[in-house]
Tab-separated table of C-alpha atoms and ligand atoms in Angstrom:
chain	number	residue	atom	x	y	z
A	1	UNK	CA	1.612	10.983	-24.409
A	2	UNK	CA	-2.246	9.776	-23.955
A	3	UNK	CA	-1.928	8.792	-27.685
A	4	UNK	CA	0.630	6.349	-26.888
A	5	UNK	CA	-0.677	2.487	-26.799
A	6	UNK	CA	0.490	-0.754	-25.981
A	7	UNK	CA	4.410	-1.255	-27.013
A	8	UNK	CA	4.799	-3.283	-30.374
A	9	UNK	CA	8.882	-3.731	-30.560
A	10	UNK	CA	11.051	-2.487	-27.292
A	11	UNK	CA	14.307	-0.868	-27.370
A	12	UNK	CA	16.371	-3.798	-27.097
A	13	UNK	CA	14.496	-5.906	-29.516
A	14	UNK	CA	15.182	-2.533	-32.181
A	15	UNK	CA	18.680	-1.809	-31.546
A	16	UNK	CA	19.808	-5.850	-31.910
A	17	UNK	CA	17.938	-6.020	-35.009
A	18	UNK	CA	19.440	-3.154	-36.489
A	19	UNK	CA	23.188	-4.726	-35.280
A	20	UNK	CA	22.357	-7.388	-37.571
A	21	UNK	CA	21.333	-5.411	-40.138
A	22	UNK	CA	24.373	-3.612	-40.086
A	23	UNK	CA	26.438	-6.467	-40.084
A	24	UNK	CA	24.773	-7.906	-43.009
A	25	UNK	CA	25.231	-4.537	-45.033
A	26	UNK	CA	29.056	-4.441	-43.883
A	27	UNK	CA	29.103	-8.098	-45.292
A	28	UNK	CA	27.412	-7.186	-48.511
A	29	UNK	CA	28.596	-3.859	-49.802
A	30	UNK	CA	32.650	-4.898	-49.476
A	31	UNK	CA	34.407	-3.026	-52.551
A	32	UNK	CA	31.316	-1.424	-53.271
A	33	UNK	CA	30.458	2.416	-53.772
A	34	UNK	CA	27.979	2.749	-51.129
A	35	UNK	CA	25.735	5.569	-50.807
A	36	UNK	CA	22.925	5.375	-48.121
A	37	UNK	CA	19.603	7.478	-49.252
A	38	UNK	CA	17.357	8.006	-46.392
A	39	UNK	CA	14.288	8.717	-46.629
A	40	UNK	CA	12.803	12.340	-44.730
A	41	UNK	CA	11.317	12.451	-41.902
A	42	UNK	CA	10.418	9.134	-40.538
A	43	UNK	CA	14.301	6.881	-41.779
A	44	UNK	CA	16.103	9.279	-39.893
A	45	UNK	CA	16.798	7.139	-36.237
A	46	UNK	CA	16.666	4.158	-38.200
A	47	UNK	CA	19.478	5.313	-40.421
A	48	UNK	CA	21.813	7.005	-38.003
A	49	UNK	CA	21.154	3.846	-36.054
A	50	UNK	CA	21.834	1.245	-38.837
A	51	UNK	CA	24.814	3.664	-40.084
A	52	UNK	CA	26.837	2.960	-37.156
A	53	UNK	CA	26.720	-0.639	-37.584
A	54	UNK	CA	28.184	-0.442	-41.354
A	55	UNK	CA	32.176	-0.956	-41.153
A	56	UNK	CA	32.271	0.406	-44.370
A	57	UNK	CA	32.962	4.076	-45.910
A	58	UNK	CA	30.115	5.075	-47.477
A	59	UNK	CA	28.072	8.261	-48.432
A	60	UNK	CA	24.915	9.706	-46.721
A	61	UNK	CA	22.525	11.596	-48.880
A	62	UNK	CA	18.497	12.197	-48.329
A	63	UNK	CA	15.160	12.827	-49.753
A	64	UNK	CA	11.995	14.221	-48.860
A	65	UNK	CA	8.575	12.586	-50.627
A	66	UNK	CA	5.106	13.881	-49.714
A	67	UNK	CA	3.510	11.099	-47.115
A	68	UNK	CA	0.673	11.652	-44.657
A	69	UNK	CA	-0.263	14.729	-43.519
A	70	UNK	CA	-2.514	14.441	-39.926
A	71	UNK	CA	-4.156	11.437	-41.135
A	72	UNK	CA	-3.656	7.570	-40.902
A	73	UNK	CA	-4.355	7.159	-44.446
A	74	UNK	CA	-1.883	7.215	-47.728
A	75	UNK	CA	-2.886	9.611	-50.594
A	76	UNK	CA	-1.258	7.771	-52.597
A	77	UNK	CA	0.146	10.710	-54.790
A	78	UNK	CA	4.144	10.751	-54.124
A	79	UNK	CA	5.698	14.182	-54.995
A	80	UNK	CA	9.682	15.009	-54.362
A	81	UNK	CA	10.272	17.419	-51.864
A	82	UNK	CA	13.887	17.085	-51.822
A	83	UNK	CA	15.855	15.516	-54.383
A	84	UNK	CA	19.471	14.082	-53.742
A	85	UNK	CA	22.710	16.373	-53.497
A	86	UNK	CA	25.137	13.547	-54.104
A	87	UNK	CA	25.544	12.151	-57.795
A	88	UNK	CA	24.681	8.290	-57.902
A	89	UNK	CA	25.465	7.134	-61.093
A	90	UNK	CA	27.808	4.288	-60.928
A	91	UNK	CA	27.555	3.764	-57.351
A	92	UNK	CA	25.543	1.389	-55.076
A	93	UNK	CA	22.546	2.681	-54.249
A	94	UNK	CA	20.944	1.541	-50.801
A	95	UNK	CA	16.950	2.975	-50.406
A	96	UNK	CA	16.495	3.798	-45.909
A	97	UNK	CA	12.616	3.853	-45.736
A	98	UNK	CA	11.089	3.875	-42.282
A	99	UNK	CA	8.249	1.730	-42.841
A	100	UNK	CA	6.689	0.082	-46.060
A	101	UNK	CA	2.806	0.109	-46.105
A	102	UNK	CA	0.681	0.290	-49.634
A	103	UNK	CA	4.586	-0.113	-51.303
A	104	UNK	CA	3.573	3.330	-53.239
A	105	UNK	CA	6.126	5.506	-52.584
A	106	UNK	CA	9.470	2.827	-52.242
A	107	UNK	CA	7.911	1.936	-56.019
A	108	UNK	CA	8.137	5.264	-56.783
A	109	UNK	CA	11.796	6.019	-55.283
A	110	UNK	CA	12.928	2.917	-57.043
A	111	UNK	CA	11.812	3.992	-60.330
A	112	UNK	CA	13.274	7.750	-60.000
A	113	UNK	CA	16.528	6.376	-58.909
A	114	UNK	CA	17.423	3.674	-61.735
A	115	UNK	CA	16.679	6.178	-63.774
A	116	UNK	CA	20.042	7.800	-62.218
A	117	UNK	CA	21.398	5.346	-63.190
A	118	UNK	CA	23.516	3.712	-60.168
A	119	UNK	CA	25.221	0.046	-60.316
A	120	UNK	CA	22.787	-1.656	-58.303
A	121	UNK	CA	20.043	-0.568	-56.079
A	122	UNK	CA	18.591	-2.164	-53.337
A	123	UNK	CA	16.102	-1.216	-49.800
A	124	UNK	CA	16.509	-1.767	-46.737
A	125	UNK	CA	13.447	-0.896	-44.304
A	126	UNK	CA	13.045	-0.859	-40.385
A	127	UNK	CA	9.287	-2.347	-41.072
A	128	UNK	CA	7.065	-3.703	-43.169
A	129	UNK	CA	3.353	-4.134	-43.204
A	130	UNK	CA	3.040	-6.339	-45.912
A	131	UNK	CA	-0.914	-6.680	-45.684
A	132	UNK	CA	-1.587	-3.213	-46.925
A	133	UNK	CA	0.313	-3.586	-50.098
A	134	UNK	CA	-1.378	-2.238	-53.255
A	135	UNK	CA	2.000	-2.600	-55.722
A	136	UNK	CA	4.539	-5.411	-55.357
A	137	UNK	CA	8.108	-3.712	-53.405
A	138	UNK	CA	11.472	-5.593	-53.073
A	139	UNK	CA	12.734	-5.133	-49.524
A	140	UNK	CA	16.485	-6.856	-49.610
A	141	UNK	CA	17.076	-6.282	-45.500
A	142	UNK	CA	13.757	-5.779	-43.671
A	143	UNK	CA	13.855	-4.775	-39.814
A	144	UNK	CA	10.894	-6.315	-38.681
A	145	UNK	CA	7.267	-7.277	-39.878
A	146	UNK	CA	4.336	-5.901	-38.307
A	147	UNK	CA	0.949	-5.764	-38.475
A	148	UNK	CA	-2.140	-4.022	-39.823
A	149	UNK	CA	-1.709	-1.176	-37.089
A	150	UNK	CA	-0.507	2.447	-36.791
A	151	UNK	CA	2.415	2.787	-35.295
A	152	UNK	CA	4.968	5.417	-34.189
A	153	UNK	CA	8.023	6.209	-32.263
A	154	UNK	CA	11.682	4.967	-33.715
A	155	UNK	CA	11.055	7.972	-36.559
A	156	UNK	CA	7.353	7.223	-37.421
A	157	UNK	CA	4.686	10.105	-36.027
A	158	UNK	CA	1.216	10.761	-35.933
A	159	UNK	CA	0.909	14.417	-37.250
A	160	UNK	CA	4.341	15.319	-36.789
A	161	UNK	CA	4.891	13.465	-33.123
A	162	UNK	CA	6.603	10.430	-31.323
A	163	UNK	CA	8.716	10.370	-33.694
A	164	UNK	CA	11.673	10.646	-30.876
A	165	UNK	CA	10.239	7.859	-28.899
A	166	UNK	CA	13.144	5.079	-28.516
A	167	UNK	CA	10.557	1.861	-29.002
A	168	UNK	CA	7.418	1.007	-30.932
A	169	UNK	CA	4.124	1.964	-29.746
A	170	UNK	CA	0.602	1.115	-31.851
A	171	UNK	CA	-1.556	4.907	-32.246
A	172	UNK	CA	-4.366	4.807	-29.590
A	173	UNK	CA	-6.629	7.469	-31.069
A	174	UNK	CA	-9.482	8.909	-28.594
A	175	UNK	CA	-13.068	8.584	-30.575
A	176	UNK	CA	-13.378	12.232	-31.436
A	177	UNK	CA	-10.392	11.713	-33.535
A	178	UNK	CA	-11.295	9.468	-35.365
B	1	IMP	P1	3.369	3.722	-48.506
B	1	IMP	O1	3.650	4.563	-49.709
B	1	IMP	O2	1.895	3.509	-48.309
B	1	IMP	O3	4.137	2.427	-48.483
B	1	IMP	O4	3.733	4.579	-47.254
B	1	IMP	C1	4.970	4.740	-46.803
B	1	IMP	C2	5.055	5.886	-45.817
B	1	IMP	O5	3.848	6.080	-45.054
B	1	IMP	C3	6.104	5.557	-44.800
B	1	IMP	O6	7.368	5.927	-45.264
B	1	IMP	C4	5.640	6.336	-43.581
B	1	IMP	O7	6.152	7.649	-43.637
B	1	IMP	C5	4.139	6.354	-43.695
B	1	IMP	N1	3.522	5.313	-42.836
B	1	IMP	C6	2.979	4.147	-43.235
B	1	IMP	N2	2.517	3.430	-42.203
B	1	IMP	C7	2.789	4.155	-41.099
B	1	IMP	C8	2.557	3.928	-39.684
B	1	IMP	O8	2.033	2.917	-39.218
B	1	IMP	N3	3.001	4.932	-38.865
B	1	IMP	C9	3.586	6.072	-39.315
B	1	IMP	N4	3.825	6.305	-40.610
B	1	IMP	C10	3.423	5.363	-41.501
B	2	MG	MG1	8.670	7.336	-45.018
């Protein structure tokens, strides 16, 4: 865990944040056709999280986009990995992205899924880091703001780990890996 750094958002700060979240989803979606579409690897604790704050029956369906590989940096090329199982035309679409960063791939996702045609569609994202944006994103219920940093833990990793870790540490890289 030497990669671990100072603690950005603790486990209490996450799990009342995502209570409210919840709560303004439940509030929002009444009489609607919910389906939840997380996004693989890094929405899954957030959305099994936020999920059991929605009083509401809804649907759970995912999909996998190419992201980072062992490096800090976005390509910037989004490819589907996994597209959804569950039909979505008609229904109310909600977008679970981990984090937000350069806004590439949620403009992506949005763009695939109108074009499956649901009723509405709208994203809800544990964080944002709205300084690296390089396209304009809509986030309707946004966890928390951070800044310019890596982060992980809460479903984030660096090359495939933390991802399990319950809070939000910043990346402290040695200087050969850099
Ligand atoms: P974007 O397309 O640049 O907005 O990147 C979005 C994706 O990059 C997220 O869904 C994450 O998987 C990944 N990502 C961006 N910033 C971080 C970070 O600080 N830690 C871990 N993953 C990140
Ligand atoms: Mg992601």
């Amino acid at each position: 865990m030497d990669k671990v750094g100072r603690v950005l958002i603790e486990e209490e700060a996450l799990n009342k944040r995502i209570k409210e979240l919840g709560m303004e989803i439940t509030r929002d979606f009444q009489g609607k056709k919910l389906v939840m579409v997380g996004i693989l690897k890094g929405a899954v604790v957030f959305m099994s999280d936020l999920a059991k704050h929605i009083k509401l029956p809804l649907e759970m369906d995912f999909m996998a986009v190419s992201s980072y590989g062992a490096s800090t940096k976005s390509s910037g090329v989004v490819r589907i990995l996994k597209d959804l199982d569950l039909e979505v035309e008609d229904k109310d679409v909600l977008i679970v992205e981990d984090i937000v960063d350069t806004g590439l791939t949620l403009h992506y996702l949005c763009d695939y899924l109108l074009s499956r045609k649901p009723n509405s569609l709208k994203v809800c994202s544990c964080f944002d880091k709205p300084s690296r944006r390089k396209i304009p994103v809509t986030i309707d219920y946004l966890g928390f703001e951070i800044p310019d940093e890596f982060v992980i833990g809460y479903g984030l990793d660096y090359d495939q780990k933390y991802r399990n870790l319950p809070y939000v540490s910043v990346l402290e890289l040695e200087k050969d890996d850099k």
